[in-house]
Tab-separated table of C-alpha atoms in Angstrom:
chain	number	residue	atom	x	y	z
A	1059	UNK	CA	130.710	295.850	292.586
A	1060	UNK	CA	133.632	297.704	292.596
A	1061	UNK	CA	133.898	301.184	294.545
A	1062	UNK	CA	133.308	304.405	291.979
A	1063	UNK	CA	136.597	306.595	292.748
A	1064	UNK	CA	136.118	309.951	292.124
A	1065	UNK	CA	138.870	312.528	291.366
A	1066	UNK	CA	140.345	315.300	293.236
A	1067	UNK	CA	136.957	317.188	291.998
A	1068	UNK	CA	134.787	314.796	293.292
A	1069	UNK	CA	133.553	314.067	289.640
A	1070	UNK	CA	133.682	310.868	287.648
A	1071	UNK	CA	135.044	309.670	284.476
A	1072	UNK	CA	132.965	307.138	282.513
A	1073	UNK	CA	134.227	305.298	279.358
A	1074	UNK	CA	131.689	304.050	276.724
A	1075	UNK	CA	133.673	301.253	274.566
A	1076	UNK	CA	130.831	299.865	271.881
A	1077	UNK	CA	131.527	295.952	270.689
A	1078	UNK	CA	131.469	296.837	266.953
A	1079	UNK	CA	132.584	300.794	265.515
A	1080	UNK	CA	129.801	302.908	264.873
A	1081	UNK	CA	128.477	304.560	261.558
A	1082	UNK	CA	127.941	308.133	261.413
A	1083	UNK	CA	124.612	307.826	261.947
A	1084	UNK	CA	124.099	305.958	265.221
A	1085	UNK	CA	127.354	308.324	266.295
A	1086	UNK	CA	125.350	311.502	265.946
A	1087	UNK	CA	121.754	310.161	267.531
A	1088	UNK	CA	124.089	308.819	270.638
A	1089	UNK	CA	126.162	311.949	271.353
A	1090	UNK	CA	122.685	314.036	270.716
A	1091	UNK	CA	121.670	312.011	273.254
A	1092	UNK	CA	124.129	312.400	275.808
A	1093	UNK	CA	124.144	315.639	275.028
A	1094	UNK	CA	121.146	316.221	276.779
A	1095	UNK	CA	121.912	314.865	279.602
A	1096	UNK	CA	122.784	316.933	282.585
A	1097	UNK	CA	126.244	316.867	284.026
A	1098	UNK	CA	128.597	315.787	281.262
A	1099	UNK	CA	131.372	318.647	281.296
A	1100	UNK	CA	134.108	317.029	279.072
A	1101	UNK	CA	133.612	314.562	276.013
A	1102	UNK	CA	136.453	312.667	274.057
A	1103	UNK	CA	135.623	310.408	271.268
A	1104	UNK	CA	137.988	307.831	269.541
A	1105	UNK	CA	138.597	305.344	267.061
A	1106	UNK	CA	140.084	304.801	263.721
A	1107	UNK	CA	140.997	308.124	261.604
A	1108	UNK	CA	138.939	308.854	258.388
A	1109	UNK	CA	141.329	310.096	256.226
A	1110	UNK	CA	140.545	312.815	253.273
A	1111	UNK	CA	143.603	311.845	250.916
A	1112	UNK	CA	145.596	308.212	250.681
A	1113	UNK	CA	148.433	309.099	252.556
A	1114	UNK	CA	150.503	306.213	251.374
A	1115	UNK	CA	151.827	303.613	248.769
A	1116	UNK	CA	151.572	304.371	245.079
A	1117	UNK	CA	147.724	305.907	245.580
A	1118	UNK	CA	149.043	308.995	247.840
A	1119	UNK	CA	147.471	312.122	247.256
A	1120	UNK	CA	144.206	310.398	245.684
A	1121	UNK	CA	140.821	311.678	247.609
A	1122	UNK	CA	139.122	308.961	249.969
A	1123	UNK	CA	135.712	310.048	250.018
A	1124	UNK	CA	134.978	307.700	253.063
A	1125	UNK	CA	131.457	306.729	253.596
A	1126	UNK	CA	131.363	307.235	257.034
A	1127	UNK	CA	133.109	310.828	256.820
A	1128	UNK	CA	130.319	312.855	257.590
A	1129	UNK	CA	128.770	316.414	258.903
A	1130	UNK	CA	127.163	315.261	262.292
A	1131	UNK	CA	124.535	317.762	264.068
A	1132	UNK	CA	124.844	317.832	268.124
A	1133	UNK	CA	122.686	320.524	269.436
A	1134	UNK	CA	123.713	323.842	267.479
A	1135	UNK	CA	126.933	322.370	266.556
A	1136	UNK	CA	127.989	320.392	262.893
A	1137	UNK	CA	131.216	318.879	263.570
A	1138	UNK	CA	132.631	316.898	260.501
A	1139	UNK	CA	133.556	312.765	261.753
A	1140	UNK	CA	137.262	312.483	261.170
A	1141	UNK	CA	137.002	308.909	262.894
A	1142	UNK	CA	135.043	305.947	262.927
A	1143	UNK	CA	133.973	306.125	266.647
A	1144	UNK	CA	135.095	303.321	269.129
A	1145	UNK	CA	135.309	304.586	272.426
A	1146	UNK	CA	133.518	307.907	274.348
A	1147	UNK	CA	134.904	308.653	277.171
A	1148	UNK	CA	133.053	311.301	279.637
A	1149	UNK	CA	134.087	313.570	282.372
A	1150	UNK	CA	130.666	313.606	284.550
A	1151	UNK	CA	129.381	314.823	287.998
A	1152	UNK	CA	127.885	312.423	289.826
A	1153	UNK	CA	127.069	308.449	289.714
A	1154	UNK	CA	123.358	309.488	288.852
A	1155	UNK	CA	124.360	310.724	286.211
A	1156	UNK	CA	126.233	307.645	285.023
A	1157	UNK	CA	123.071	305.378	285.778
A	1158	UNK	CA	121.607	308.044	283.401
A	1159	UNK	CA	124.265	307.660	280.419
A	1160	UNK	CA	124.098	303.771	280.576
A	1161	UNK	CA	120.814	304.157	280.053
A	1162	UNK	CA	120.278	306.062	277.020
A	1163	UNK	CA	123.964	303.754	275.728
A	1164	UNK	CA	121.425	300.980	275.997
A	1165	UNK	CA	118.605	302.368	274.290
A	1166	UNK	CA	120.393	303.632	271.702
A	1167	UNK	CA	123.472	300.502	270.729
A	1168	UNK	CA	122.211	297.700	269.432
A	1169	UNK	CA	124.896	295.697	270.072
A	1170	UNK	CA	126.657	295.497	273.221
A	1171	UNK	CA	129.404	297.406	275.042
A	1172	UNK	CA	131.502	298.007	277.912
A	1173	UNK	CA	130.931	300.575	280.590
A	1174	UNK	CA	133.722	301.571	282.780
A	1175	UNK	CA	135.236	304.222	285.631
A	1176	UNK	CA	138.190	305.388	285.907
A	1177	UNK	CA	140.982	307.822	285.196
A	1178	UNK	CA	140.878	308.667	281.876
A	1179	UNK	CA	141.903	312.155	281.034
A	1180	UNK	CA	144.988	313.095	282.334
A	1181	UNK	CA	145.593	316.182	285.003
A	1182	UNK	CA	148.771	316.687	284.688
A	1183	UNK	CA	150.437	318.726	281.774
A	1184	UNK	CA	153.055	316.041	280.007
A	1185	UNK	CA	155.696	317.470	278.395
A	1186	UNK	CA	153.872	317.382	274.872
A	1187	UNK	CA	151.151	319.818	275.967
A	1188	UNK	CA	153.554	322.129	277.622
A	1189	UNK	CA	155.735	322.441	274.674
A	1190	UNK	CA	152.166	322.909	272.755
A	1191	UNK	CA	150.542	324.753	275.574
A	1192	UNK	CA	153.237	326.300	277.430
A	1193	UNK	CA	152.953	326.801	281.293
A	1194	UNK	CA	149.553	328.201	281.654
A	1195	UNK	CA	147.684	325.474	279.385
A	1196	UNK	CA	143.744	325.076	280.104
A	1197	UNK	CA	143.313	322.154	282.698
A	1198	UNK	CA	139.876	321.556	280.788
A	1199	UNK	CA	141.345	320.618	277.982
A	1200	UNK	CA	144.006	318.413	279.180
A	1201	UNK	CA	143.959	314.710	277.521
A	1202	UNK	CA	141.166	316.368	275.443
A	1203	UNK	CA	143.271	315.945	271.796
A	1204	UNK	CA	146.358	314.674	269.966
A	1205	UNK	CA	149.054	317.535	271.338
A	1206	UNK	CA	149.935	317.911	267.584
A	1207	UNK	CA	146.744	319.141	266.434
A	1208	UNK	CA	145.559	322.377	266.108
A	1209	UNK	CA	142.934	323.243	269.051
A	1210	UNK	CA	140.182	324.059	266.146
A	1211	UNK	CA	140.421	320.859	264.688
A	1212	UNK	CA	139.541	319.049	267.437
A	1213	UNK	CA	137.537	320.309	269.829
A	1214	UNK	CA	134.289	321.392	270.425
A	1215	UNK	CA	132.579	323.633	272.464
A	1216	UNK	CA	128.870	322.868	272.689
A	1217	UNK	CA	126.527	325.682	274.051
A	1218	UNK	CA	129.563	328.168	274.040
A	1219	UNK	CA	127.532	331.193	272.077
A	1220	UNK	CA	124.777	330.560	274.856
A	1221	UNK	CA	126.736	330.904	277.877
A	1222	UNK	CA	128.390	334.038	276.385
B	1290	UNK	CA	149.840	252.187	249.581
B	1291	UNK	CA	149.872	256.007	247.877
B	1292	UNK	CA	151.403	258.815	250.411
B	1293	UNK	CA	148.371	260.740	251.711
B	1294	UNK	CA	149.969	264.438	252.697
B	1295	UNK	CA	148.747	265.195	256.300
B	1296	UNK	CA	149.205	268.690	256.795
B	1297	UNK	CA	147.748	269.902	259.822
B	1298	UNK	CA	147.193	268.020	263.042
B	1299	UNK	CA	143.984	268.476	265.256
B	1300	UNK	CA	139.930	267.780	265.382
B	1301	UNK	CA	138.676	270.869	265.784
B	1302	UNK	CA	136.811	272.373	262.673
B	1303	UNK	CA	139.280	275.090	262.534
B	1304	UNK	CA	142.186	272.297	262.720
B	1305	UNK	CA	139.586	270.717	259.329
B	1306	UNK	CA	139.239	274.476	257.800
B	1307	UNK	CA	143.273	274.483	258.466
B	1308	UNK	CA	144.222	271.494	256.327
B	1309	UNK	CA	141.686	272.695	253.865
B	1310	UNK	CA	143.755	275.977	252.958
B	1311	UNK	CA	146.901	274.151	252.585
B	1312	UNK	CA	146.055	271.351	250.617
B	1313	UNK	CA	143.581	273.806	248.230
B	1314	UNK	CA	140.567	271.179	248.628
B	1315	UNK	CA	138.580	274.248	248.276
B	1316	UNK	CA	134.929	275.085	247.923
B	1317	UNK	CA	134.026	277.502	245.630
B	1318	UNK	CA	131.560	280.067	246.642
B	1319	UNK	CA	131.488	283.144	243.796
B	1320	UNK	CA	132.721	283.818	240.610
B	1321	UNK	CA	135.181	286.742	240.022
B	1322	UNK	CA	135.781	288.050	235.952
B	1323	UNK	CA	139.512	287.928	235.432
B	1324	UNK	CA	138.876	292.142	234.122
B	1325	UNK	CA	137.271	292.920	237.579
B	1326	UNK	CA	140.512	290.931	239.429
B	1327	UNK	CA	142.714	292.703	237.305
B	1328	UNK	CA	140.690	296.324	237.774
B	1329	UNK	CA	140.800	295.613	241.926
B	1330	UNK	CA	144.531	294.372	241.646
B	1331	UNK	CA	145.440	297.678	239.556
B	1332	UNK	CA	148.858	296.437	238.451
B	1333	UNK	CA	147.169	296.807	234.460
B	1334	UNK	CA	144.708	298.001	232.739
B	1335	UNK	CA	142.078	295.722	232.537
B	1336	UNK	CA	141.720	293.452	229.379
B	1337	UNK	CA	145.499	294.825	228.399
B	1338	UNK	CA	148.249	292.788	227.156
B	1339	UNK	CA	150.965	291.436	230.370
B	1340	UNK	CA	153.818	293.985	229.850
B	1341	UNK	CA	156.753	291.779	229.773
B	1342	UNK	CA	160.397	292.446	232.160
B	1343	UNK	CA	162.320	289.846	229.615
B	1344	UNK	CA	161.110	287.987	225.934
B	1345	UNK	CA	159.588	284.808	226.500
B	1346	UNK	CA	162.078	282.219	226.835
B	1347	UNK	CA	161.496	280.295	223.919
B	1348	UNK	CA	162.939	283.070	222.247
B	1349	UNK	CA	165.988	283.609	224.419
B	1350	UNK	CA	167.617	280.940	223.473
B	1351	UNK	CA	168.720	279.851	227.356
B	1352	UNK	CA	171.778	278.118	228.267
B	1353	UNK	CA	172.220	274.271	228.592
B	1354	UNK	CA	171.249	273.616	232.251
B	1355	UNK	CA	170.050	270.363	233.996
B	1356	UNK	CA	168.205	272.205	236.491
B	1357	UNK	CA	166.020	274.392	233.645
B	1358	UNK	CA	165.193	270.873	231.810
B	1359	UNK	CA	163.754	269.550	234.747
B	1360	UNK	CA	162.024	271.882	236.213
B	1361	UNK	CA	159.524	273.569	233.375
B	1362	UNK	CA	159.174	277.304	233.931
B	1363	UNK	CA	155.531	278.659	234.887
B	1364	UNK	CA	153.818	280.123	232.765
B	1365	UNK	CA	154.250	283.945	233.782
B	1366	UNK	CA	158.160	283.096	233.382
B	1367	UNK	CA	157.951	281.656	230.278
B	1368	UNK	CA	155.806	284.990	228.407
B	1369	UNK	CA	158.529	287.363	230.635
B	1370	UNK	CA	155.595	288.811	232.822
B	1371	UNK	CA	156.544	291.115	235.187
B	1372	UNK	CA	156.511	290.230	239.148
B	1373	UNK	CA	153.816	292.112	240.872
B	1374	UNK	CA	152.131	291.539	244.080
B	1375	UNK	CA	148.406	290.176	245.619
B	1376	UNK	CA	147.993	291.367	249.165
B	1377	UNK	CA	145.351	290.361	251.900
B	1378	UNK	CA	144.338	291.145	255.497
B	1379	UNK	CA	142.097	289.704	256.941
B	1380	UNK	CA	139.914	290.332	260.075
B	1381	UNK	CA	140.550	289.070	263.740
B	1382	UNK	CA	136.936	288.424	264.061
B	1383	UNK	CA	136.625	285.033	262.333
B	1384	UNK	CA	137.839	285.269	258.811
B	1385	UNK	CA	138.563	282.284	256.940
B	1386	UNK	CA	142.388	282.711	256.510
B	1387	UNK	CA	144.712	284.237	258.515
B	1388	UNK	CA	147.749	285.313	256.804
B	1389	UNK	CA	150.083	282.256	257.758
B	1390	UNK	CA	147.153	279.978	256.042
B	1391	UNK	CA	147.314	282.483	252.817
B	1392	UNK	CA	151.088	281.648	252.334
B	1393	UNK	CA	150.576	277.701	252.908
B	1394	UNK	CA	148.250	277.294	250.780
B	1395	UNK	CA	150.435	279.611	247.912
B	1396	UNK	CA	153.686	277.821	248.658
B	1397	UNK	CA	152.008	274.504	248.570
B	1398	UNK	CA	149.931	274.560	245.910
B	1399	UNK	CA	151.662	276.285	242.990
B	1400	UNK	CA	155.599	277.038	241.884
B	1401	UNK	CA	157.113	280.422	241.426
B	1402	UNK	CA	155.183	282.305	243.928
B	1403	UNK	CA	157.188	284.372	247.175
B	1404	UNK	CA	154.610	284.669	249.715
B	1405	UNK	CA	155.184	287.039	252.591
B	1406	UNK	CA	153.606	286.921	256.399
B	1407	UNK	CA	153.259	289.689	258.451
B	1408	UNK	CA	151.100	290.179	261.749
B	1409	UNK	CA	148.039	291.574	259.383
B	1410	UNK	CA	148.574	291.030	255.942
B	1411	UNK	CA	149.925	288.642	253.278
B	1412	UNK	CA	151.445	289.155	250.388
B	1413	UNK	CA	152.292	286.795	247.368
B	1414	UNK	CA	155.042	287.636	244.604
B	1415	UNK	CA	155.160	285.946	241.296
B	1416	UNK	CA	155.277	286.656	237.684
B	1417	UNK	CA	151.615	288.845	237.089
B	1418	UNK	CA	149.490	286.194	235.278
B	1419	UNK	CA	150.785	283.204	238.180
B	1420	UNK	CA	149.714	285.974	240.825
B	1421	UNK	CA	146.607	286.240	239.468
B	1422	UNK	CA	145.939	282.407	239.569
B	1423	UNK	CA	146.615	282.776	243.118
B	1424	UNK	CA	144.784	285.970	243.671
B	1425	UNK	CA	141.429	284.641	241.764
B	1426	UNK	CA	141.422	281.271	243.589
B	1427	UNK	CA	141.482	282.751	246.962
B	1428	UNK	CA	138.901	285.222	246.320
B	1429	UNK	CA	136.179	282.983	244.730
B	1430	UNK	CA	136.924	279.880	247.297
B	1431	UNK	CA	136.218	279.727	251.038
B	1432	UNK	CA	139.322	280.919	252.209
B	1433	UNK	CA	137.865	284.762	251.372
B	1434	UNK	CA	134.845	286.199	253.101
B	1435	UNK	CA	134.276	289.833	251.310
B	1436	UNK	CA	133.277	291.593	253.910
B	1437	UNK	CA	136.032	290.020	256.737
B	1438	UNK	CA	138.977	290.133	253.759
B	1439	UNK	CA	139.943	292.678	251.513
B	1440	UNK	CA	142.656	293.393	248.639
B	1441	UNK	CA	145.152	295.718	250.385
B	1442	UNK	CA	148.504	296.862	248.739
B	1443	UNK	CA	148.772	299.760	251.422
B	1444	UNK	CA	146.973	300.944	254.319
B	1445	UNK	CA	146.006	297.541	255.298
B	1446	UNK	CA	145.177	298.681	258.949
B	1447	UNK	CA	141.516	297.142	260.173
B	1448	UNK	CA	142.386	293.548	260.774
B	1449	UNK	CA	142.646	293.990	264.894
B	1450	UNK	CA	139.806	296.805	264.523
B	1451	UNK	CA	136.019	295.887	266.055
B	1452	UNK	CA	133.959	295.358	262.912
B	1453	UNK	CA	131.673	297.990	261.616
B	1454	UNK	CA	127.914	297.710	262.456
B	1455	UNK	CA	126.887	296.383	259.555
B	1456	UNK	CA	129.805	293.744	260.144
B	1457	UNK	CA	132.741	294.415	257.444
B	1458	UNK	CA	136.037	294.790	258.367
B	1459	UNK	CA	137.015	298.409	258.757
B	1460	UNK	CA	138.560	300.119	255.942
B	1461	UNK	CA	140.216	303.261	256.433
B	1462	UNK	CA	140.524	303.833	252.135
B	1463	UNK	CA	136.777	302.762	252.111
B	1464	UNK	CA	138.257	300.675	249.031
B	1465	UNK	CA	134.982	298.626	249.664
B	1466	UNK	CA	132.001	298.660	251.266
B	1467	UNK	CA	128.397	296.422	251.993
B	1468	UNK	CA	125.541	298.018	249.215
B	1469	UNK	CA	121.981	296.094	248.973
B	1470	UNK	CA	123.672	293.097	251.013
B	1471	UNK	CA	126.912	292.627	248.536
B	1472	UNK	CA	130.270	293.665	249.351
B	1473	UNK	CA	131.019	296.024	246.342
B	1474	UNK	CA	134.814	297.283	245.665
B	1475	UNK	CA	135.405	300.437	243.690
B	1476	UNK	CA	138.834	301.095	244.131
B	1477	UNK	CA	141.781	299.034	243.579
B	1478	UNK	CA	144.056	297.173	246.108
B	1479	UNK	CA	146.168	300.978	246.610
B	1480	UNK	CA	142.720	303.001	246.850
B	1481	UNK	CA	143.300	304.399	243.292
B	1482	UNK	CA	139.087	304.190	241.487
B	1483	UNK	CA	138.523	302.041	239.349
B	1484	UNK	CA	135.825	302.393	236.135
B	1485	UNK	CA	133.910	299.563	237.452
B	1486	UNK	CA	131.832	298.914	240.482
B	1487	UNK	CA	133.176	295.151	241.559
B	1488	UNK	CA	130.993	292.742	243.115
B	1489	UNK	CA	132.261	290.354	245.213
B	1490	UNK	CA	129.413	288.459	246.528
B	1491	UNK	CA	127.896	288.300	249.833
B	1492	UNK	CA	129.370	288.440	253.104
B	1493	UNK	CA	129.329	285.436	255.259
B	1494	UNK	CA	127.390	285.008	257.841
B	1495	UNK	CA	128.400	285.306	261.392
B	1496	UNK	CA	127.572	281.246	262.224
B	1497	UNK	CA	129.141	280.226	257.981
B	1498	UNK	CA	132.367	282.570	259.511
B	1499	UNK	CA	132.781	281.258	263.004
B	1500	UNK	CA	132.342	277.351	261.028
B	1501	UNK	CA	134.706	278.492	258.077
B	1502	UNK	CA	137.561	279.997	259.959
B	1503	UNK	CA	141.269	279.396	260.529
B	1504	UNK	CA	141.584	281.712	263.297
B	1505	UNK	CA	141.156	279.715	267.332
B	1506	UNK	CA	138.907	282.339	269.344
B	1507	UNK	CA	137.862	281.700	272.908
B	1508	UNK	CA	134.616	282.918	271.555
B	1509	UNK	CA	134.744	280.058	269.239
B	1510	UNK	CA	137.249	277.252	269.500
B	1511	UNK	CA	139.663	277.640	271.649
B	1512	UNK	CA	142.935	276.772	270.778
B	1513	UNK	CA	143.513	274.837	274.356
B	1514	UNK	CA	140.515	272.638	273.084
B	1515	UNK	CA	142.188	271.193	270.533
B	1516	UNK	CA	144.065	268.490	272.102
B	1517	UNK	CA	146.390	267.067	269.299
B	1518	UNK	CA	147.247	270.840	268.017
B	1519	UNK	CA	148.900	271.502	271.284
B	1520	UNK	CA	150.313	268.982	271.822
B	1521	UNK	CA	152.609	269.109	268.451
B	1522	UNK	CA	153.147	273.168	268.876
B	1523	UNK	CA	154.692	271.222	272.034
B	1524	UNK	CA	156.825	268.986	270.954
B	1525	UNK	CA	157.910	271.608	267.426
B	1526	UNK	CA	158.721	273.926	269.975
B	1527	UNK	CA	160.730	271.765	272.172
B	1528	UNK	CA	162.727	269.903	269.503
B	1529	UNK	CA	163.684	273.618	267.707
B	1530	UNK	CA	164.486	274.907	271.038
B	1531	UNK	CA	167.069	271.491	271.821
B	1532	UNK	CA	168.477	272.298	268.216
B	1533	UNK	CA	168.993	275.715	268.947
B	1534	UNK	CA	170.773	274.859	272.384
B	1535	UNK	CA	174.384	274.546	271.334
B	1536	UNK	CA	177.254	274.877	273.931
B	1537	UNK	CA	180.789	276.239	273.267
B	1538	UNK	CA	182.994	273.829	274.740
């Protein structure tokens, strides 16, 4: 088995990559899931976009109403799917508590998927976020979103009205 | 003895499914109305007149030519139907065609048509009722699953994508999408609605996929397996790469 290396931190970087793209509903119960587990600090999740308007060919501008678009519930927190989801990838503290997500991954998929380590958000600023970001950017949120976007678009702070 | 047209070398069922496509020995496995392919195609509405580009031919009055006596016009050409387009992807995970065996089997089997490949999608060209021909055969035969193909005139992105759970392709205009075990389309090929819920049958199976494909997988047959295939990539690939080997002397 290969070695777990962790970062600079000490903590670990898991990603979740599924074998087939999940529906909105087997999205929601998993990250509700791993939401209660203890010792996930960061969460990114990826896949195809969901858009809300055909954005090209002779259709543009018509509405897309996509199925799988939906309000999900995690904890106190709706956030509305813009994206199929393919991939989670977790910023965790310890390898108990990987044991732990690979657990409820395989009581929850039913279908296979990968589990991996390794260095997936960046911790560096690239020269995207500091011309979004500027110099004194939030490490946190490094690698966390496209550098386009706005910050509200795209992420998510879970438990953020409790810890105030 | 008659000439018997080989078309594809190999042993391998996808090498069979192969020669299949391009000869059009096709099984047919649904039925499509002609106004439900012309509501998904969107080019008309459906159970409208062709618009024409020209008058039909017989009334033109066209010039003495050799070439137009021998070869007889199709029939799109001869009404003056306009040229509009059929496009296809098709998923990486065992559809029947891929989009090389799309455009062999519309160049082979019928005239006027100007088939395009690209890494995800196909397109065919022709006059609108001689696309349609080509459009309506490939969706009712075996060379379309529903939910693994789709009519896509833009945003054809989903082939290379993992399937969905409930194992269609991905479909970022959700043009169509599995209901009570039927694929059902409600859009046309752009994403524009439609006034009609289409059904276009049931979705394969993943065993009736992985025996009805075109595609080699590792995961299914492997393209190394099939002896007689690689060989002749081989020996195409050497001969067009001595004819392309020309020295300036």
């Amino acid at each position: 088995m290969r070695e777990i290396i962790p970062n600079k931190d000490g903590r670990i970087q898991v990603e979740i990559f599924p074998s087939r793209l999940l529906n909105a509903e087997t999205a929601e119960i998993l990250l509700t899931e791993l939401n209660k587990v203890e010792g996930i600090s960061r969460a990114m999740i990826q896949g195809p976009r969901l858009p809300r308007k055909v954005y090209a060919g002779p259709g543009t501008g018509e509405d897309v109403r996509h199925t799988a678009r939906k309000v999900v519930q995690i904890a106190d927190t709706a956030i509305e799917l813009s994206i199929s989801v393919g991939r989670i990838r977790l910023d965790i503290a310890d390898a108990d508590v990987k044991e732990e997500i690979r657990a409820v991954c395989e009581k929850i998929l039913p279908f296979p998927f990968e589990y991996r380590t390794g260095h997936f958000f960046h911790s560096k600023a690239t020269v995207s976020d500091y011309a979004k970001h500027g110099p004194n950017a939030n490490p946190s949120m490094l690698g966390m979103m496209d550098p386009k976007a706005n910050v509200e678009d795209q992420v998510c702070i879970l438990g953020a009205q409790k810890s105030d | 003895m008659a000439y018997k047209a080989q078309y594809y070398p190999g042993a391998t069922s996808v090498a069979a499914n192969r020669r299949k496509h391009m000869s059009g020995d096709l099984e047919k496995l649904r039925e499509i109305s002609d106004e439900d392919l012309t509501a998904c195609l969107g080019h008309r509405a459906a159970g409208s007149d062709y618009p024409s580009t020209h008058p039909p031919l017989a009334e033109m009055g066209e010039p003495a030519c050799s070439v137009r006596e021998a070869v007889e016009a199709t029939p799109g050409a001869k009404a003056g139907d306009r040229v509009r387009y059929v496009q296809f992807a098709d998923s990486m995970y065992n559809a029947p065609a891929t989009p090389y065996f799309r455009s062999y089997h519309a160049a082979i089997n019928y005239r006027g048509v100007d088939p395009g490949t690209l890494s995800g999608r196909q397109v065919v060209e022709a006059r609108e009722r001689d696309m349609e021909e080509v459009a309506k055969e490939q969706l009712e035969t075996e060379m379309t699953c529903p939910g693994l193909s789709g009519l896509r005139g833009c945003t054809v992105h989903g082939h290379s994508c993992r399937l969905q759970e409930d194992g269609v392709m991905f479909d970022m205009l959700d043009r169509r999408r599995l209901v009570n075990g039927t694929i059902i389309q409600d859009k046309d090929q752009v994403g524009v609605p439609i006034d009609r819920k289409v059904d276009l049958g049931k979705p394969m199976s993943e065993a009736e996929a992985a025996k009805r494909t075109t595609f080699y997988r590792v995961d299914n047959v492997a393209f190394k397996d099939d002896k007689e295939v690689v060989e002749w990539v081989h020996r195409v690939w050497e001969l067009r790469t001595r004819y392309g080997f020309q020295p300036k002397n």
